[in-house]
CSV table of C-alpha atoms in Angstrom, one decimal:
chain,number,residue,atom,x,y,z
A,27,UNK,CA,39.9,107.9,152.2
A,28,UNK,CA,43.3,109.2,151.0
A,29,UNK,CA,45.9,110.5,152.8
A,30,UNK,CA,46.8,114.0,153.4
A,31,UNK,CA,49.6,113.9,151.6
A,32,UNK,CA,48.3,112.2,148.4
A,33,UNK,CA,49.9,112.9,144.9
A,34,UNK,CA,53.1,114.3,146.6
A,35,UNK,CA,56.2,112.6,146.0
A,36,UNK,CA,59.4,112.4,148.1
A,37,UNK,CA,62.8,111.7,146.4
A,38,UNK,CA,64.8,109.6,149.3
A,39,UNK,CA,68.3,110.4,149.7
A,40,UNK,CA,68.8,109.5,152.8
A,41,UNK,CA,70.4,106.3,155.0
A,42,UNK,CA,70.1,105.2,158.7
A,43,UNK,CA,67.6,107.1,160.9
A,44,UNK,CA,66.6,110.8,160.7
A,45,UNK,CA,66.4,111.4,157.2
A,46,UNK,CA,64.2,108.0,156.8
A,47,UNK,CA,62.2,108.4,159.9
A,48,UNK,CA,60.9,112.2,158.1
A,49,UNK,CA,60.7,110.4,154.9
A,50,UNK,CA,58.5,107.3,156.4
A,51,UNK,CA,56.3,109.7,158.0
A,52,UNK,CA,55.5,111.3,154.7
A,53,UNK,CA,54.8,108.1,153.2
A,54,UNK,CA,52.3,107.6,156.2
A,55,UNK,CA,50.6,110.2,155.4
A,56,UNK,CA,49.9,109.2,152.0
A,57,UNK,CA,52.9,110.7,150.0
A,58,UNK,CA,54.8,108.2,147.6
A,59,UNK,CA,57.8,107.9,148.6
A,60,UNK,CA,61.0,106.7,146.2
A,61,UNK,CA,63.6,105.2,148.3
A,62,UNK,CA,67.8,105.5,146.2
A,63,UNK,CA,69.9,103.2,147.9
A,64,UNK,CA,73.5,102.5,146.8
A,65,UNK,CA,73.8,99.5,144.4
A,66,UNK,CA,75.3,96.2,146.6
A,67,UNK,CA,74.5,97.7,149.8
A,68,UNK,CA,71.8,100.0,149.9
A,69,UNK,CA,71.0,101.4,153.2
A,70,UNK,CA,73.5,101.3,156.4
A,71,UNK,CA,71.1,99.7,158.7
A,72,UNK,CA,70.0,96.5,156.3
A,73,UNK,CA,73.3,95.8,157.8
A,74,UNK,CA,72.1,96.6,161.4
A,75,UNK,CA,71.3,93.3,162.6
A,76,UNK,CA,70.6,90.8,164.5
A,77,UNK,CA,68.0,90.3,165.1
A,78,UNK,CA,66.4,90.3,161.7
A,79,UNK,CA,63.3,89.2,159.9
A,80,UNK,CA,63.4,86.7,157.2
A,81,UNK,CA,60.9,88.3,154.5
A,82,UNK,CA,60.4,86.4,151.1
A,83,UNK,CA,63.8,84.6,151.3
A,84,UNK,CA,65.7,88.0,152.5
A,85,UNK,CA,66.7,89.1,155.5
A,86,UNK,CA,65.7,92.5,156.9
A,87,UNK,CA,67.0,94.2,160.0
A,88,UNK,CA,64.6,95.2,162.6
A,89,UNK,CA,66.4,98.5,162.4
A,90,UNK,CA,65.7,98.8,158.6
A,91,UNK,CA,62.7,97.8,159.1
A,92,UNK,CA,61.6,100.3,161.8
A,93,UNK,CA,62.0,103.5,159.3
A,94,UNK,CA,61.2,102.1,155.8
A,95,UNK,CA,57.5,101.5,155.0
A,96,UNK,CA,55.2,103.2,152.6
A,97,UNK,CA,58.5,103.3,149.9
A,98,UNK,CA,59.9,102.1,147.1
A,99,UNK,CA,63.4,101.2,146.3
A,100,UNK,CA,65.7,102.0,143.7
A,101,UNK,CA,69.3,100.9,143.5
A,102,UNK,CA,71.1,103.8,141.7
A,103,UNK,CA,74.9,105.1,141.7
A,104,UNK,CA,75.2,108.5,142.2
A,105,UNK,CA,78.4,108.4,141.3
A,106,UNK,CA,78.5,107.5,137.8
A,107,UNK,CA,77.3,110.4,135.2
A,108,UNK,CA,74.1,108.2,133.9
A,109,UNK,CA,72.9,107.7,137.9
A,110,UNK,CA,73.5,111.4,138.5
A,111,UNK,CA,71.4,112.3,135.3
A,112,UNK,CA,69.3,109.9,136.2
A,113,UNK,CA,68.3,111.8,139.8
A,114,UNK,CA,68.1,114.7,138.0
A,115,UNK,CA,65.2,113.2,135.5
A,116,UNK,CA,63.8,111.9,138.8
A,117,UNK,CA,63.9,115.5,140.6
A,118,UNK,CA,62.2,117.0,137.7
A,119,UNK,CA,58.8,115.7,138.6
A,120,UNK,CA,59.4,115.6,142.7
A,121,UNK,CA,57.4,117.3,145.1
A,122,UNK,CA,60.1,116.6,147.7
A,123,UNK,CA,63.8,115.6,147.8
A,124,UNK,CA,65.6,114.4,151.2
A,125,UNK,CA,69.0,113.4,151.6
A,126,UNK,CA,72.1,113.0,154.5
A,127,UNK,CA,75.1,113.5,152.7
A,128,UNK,CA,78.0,115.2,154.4
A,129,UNK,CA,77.9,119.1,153.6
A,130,UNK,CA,78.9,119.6,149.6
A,131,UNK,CA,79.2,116.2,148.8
A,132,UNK,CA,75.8,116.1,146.5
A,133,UNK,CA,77.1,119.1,144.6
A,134,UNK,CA,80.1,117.3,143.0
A,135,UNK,CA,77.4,115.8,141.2
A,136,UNK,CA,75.1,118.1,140.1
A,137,UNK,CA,72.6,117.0,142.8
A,138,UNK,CA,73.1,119.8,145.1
A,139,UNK,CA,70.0,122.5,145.9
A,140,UNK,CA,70.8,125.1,143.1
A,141,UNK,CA,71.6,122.4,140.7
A,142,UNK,CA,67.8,120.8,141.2
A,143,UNK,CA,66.1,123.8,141.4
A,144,UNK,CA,67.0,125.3,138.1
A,145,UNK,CA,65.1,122.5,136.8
A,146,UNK,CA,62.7,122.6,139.3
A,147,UNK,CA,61.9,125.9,141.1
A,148,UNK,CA,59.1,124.0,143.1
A,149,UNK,CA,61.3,121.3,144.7
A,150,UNK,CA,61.6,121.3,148.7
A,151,UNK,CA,64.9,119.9,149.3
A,152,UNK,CA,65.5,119.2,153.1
A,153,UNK,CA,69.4,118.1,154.1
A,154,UNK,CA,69.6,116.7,157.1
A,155,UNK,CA,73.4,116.9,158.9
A,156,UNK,CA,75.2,116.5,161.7
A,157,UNK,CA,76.2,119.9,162.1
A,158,UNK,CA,74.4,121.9,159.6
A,159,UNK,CA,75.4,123.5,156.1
A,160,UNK,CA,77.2,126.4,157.9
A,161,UNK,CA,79.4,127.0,161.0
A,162,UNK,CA,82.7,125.4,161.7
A,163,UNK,CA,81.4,121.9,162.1
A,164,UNK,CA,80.0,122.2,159.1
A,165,UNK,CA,82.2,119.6,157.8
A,166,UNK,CA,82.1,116.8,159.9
A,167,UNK,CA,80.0,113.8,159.8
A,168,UNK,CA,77.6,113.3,162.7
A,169,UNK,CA,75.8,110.5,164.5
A,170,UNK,CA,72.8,110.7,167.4
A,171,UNK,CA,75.3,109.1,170.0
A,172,UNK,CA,78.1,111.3,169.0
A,173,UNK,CA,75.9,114.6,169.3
A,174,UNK,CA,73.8,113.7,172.4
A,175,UNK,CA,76.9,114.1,173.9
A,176,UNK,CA,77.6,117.2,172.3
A,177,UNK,CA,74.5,118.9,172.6
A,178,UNK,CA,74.1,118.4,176.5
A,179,UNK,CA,71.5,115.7,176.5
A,180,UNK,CA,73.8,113.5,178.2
A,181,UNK,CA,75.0,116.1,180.9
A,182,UNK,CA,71.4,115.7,182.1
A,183,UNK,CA,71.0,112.1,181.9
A,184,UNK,CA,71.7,109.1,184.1
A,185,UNK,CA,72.5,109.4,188.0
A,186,UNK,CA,75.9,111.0,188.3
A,187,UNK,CA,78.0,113.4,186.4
A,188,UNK,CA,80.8,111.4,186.6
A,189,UNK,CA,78.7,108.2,184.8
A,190,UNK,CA,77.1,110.5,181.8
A,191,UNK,CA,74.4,107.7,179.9
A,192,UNK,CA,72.8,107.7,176.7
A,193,UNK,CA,68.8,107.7,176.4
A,194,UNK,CA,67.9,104.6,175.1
A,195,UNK,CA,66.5,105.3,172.1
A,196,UNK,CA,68.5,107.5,169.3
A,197,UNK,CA,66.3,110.6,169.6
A,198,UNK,CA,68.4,113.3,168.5
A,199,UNK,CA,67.6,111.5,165.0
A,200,UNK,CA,64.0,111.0,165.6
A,201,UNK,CA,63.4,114.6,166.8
A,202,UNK,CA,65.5,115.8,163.6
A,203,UNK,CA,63.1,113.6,161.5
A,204,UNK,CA,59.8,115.2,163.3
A,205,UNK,CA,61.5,118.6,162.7
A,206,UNK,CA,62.4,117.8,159.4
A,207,UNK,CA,59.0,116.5,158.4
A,208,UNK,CA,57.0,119.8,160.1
A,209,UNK,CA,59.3,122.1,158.2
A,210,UNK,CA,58.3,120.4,154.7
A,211,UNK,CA,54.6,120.4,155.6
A,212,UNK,CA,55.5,124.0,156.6
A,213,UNK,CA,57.3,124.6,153.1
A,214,UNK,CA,54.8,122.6,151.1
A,215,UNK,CA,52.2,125.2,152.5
A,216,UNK,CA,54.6,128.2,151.3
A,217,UNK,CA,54.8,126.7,148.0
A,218,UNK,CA,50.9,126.8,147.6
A,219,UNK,CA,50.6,130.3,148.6
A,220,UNK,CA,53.9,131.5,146.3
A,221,UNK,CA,54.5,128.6,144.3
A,222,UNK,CA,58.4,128.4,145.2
A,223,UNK,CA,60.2,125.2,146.6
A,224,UNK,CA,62.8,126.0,149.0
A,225,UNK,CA,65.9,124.7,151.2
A,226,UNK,CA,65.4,123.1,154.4
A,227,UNK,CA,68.8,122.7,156.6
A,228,UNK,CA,68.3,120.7,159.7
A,229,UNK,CA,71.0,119.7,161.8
A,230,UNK,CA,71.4,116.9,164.8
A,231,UNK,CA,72.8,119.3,166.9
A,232,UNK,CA,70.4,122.5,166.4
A,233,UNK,CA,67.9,119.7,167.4
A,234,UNK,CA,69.6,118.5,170.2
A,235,UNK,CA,70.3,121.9,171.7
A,236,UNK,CA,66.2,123.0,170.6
A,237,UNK,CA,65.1,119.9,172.9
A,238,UNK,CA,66.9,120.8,176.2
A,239,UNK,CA,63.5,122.2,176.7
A,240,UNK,CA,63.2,123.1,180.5
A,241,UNK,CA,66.6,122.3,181.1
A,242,UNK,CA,68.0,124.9,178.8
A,243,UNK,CA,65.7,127.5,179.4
A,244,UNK,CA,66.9,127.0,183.4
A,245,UNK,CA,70.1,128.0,182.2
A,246,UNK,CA,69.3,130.9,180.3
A,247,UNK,CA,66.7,132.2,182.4
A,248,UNK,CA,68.1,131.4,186.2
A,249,UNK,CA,71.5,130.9,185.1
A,250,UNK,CA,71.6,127.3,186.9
A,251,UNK,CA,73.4,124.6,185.3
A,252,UNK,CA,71.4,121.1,185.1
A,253,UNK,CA,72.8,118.4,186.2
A,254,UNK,CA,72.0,114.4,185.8
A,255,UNK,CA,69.5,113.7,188.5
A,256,UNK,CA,68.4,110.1,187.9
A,257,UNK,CA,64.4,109.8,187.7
A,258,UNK,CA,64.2,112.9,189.7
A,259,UNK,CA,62.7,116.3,188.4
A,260,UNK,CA,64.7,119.5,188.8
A,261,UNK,CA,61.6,121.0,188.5
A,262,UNK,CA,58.6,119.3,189.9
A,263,UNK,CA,58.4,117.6,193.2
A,264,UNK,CA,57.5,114.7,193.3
A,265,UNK,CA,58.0,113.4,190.1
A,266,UNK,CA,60.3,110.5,190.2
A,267,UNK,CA,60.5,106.8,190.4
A,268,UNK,CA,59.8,105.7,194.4
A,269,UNK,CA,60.3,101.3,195.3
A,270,UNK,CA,57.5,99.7,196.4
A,271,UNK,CA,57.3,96.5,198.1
A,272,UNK,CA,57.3,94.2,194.9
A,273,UNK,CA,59.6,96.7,192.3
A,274,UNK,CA,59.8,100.4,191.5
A,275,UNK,CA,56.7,102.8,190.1
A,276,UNK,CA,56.6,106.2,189.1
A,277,UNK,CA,55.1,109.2,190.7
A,278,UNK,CA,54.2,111.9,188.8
A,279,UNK,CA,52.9,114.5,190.6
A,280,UNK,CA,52.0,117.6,188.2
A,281,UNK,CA,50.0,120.3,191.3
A,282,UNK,CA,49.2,120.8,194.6
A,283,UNK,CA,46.1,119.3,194.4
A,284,UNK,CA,47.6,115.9,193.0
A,285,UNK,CA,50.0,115.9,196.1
A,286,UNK,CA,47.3,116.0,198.8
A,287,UNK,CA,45.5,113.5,197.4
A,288,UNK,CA,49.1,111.3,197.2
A,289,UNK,CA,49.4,112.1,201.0
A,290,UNK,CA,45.9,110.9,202.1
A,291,UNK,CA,46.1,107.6,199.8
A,292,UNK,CA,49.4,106.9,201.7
A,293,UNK,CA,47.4,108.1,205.2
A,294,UNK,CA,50.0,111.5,205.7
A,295,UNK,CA,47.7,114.2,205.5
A,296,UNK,CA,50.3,115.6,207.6
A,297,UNK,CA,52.4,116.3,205.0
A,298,UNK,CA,50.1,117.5,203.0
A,299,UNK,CA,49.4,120.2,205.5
A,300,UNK,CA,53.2,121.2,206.7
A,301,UNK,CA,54.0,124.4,205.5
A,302,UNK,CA,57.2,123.3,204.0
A,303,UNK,CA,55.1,121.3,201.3
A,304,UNK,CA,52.4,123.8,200.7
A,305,UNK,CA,53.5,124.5,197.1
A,306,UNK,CA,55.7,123.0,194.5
A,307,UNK,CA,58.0,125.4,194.8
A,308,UNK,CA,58.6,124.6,198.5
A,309,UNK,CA,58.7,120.5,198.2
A,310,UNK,CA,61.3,121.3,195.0
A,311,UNK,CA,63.0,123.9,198.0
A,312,UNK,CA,62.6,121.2,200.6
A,313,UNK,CA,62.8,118.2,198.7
A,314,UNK,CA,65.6,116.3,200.8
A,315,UNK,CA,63.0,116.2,203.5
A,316,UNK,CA,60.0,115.1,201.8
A,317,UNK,CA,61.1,112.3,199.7
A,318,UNK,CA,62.4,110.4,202.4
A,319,UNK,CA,59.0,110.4,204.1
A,320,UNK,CA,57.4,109.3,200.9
A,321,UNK,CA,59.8,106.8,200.2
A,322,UNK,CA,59.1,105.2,203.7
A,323,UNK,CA,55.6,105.1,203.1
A,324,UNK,CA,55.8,103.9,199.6
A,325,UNK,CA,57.9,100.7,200.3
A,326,UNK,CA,55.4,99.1,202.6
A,327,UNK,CA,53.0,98.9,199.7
A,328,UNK,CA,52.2,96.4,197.1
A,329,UNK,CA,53.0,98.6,193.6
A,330,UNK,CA,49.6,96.9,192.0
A,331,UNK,CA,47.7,97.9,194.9
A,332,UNK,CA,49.3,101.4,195.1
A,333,UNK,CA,48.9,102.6,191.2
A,334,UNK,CA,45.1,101.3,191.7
A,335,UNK,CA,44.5,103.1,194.8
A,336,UNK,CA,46.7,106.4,193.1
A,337,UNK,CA,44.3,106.0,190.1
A,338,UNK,CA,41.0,106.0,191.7
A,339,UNK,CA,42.5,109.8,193.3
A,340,UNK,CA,43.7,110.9,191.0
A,341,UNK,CA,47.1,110.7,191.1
A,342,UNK,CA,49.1,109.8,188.1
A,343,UNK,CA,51.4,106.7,188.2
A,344,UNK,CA,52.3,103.9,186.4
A,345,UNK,CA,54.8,101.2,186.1
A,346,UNK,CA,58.2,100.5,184.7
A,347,UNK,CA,57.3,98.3,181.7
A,348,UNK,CA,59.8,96.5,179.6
A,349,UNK,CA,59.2,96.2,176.1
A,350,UNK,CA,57.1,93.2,175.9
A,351,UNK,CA,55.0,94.6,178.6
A,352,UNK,CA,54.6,97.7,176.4
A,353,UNK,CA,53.2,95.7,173.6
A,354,UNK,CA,50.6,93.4,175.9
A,355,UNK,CA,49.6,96.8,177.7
A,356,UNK,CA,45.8,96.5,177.2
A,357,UNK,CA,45.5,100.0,176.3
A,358,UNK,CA,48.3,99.7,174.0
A,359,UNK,CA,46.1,97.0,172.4
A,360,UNK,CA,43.3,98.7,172.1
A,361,UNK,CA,44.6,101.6,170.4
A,362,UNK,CA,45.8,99.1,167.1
A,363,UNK,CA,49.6,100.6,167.8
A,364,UNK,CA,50.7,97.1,165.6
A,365,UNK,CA,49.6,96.4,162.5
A,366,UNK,CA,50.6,93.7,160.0
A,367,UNK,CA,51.1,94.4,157.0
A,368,UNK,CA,51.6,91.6,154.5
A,369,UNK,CA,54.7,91.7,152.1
A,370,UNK,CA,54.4,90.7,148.2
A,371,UNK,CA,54.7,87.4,148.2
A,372,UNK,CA,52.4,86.7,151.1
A,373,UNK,CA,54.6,87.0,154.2
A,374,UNK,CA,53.8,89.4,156.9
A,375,UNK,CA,55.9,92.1,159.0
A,376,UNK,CA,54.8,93.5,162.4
A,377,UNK,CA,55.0,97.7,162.2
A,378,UNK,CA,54.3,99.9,165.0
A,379,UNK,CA,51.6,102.2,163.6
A,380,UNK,CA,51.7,106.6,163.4
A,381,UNK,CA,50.7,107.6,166.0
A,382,UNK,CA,48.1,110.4,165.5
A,383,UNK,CA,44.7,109.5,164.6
A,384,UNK,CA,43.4,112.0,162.1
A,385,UNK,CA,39.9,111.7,161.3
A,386,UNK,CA,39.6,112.7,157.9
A,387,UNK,CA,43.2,111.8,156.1
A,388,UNK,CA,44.6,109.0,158.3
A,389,UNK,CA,48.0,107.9,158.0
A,390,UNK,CA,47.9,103.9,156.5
A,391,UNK,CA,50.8,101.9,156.1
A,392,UNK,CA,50.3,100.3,152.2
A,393,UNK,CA,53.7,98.7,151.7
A,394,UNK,CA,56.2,96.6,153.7
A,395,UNK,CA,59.9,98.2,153.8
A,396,UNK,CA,61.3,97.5,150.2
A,397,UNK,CA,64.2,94.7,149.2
A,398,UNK,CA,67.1,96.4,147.8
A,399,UNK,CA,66.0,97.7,144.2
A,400,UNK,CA,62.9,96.0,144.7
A,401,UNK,CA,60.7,98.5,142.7
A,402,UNK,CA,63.8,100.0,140.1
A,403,UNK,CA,62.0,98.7,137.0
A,404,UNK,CA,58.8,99.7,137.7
A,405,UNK,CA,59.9,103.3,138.7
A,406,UNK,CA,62.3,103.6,135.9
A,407,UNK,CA,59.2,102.9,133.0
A,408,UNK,CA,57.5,104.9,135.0
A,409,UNK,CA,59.6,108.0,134.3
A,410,UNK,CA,59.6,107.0,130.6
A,411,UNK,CA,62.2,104.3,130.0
A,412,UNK,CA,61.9,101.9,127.9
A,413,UNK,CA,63.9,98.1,128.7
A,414,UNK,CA,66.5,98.9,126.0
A,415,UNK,CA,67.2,102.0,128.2
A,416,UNK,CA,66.8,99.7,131.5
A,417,UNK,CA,69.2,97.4,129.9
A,418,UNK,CA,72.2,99.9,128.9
A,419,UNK,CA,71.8,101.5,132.3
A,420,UNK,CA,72.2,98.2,134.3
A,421,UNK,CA,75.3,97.5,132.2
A,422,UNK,CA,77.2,100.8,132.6
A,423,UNK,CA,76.3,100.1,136.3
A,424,UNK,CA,74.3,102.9,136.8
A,425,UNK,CA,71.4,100.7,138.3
A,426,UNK,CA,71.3,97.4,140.0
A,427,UNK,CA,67.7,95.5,139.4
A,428,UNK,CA,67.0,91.9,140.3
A,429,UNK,CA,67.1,89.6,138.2
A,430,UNK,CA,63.4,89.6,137.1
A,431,UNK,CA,62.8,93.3,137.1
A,432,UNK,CA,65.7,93.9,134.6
A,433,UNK,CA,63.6,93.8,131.3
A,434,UNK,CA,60.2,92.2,129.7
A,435,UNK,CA,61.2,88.6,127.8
């Protein structure tokens, strides 16, 4: 079976997190995927370690590795007149171009939007930003940490205003890579209906203020500010971590029916019958009162014993895994979420699989993440060069190959 996205190909641009993570997922779904990287360096994050992972005699950060599968790489400077030309030859016959540069910089090159799609009027060309391509920000670099703060996901998070956390994981980029890769899909659709590429502008922080979700819409609706309120729900009650006996577990009480059947696991059908509890509604109202009560109850018990007993009634629960407890999860397991997949020369790389299942086009991981300029030959001929060319372009520094891809003996 092929994937869904089969005989499209992406143009890579793009460094670090959101801009890969959109461009990985195309590749997962069966798009082929040319990765430009700068010449010396190539991406930010091959940088980004430890820890790293020693693949065919080169090192590879976990963080590279996380968001670069299913592409090739191509080490090309944009900055010179034959690498710009060069990304213009390889535009011509894209399907897909995605790139993070700050807003203009791509057009002192001839590699902005209007520049590519005079030569191709079918190209989707997605910039991913900071700020966006308008507005007073417009300007300014941005990073997920930087724009969490700005965008009010950290006004919501952790235990106190006055301590404002981070979530754990950089989601303002991965969001702005889902987003990103729905609105091509989206765009790629358009095309076959009108046969016109377009421009795709997503920013960190129009993500970051479209996933305040619930807490935005309290806000706009009820004109109540959020504030950080631990594991707690400033909706839903209760829906929070509680300590057992032996370490903490979560409660996640989504109806009324899920709360009676809390109280008579913990033997307080009592609660379940005062009138201040009835509804959600009054347990959020009267919450200071309620959760002490289940907190007492909940700390005499074993949390094993507890989840099973909250299982069997239907409650939903669960534990507090750390990662490697994640990854021996039984269910995890079963569901194949890692997959090895075997480099070139034989060596092997652990990658956390895409998550859907799709029945008909699955996603498949084909290729470990690239070295640096791994595939530049290969892609160049494949565009129509012949060595001689390869040669003269590796000497004006236009390209960087390694050493055995830079021309047939």
């Amino acid at each position: 079976m092929t994937g869904a996205l089969d005989g499209i190909r992406v143009l890579d641009l793009s460094r670090v997190l959101a801009g890969p993570w959109a461009t990985q997922i195309l590749g997962d779904l069966g798009a082929e995927v040319i990765k430009v990287e700068r010449p010396g360096a190539g991406d930010d994050t091959r940088a980004w370690g430890p820890p790293s992972a020693e693949l065919g005699g080169e090192q590879f950060s976990a963080y590279y590795l996380t968001c670069n599968r299913n592409k090739q790489s191509i080490a090309i400077d944009i900055a010179l007149p034959e690498g710009a030309a060069l990304i213009r030859r390889m535009a011509r016959e894209a399907d897909i171009l995605v790139e993070n540069f700050k807003t203009g910089d791509l057009a002192r090159y001839g590699l902005d939007y209007d520049s590519l799609r005079a030569i191709n009027p079918r190209l989707i060309y997605c910039s991913v930003t900071g700020f966006g391509q308008t507005g007073p920000y417009a300007g300014r670099g941005g990073y997920d940490f930087l724009v969490q703060g700005m965008g009010g996901l950290m006004s919501v998070t952790g235990k106190s205003a006055d301590d404002p956390v981070k979530v754990g994981v950089p989601v303002i980029d991965i969001f702005t890579g889902l987003y990103a890769t729905i609105a091509i899909q989206a765009a790629l659709h358009h095309r076959e209906r009108s046969g016109e590429g377009q421009h795709i502008d997503c920013a960190l922080l129009d993500t970051s203020v479209a996933i305040l979700a619930n807490q935005g819409m309290n806000w706009l609706v009820g004109g109540v500010t959020p504030r950080p309120m631990g594991n707690s729900h400033p909706n839903v009650v209760p829906y929070r971590t509680f300590a057992a006996a032996d370490g903490h577990i979560i409660v996640a009480v989504g109806n009324d029916k899920q709360f009676g059947a809390l109280c008579r696991v913990l033997g307080r059908t009592d609660l379940a019958e005062h009138p201040d509890y009835l509804t959600n509604e009054l347990r959020n109202r009267n919450r200071a009162m309620l959760e002490p009560e289940l907190e007492c109850e909940i700390s005499s018990w074993n949390s094993a014993e507890l989840l099973a007993a909250m299982d069997a009634a239907g409650v939903p629960g669960g534990p507090i895994n750390r990662i490697q407890a994640v990854f021996a999860d039984p269910q995890v397991q079963a569901r194949g979420m890692v997959v090895p997949v075997a480099t070139p020369d034989g060596h092997g790389t652990p990658q956390v699989r895409f998550p859907a299942i799709m029945s008909s086009s699955p996603a498949t991981i084909r290729r470990a993440p690239p070295a640096l300029g791994a595939d530049g030959a290969a892609i160049l001929r494949d565009l129509g060069l012949d060595d001689t060319e390869i040669q003269l372009l590796t000497k004006a520094g236009a390209i960087c190959l390694p050493e055995a891809n830079q021309g047939r003996k």
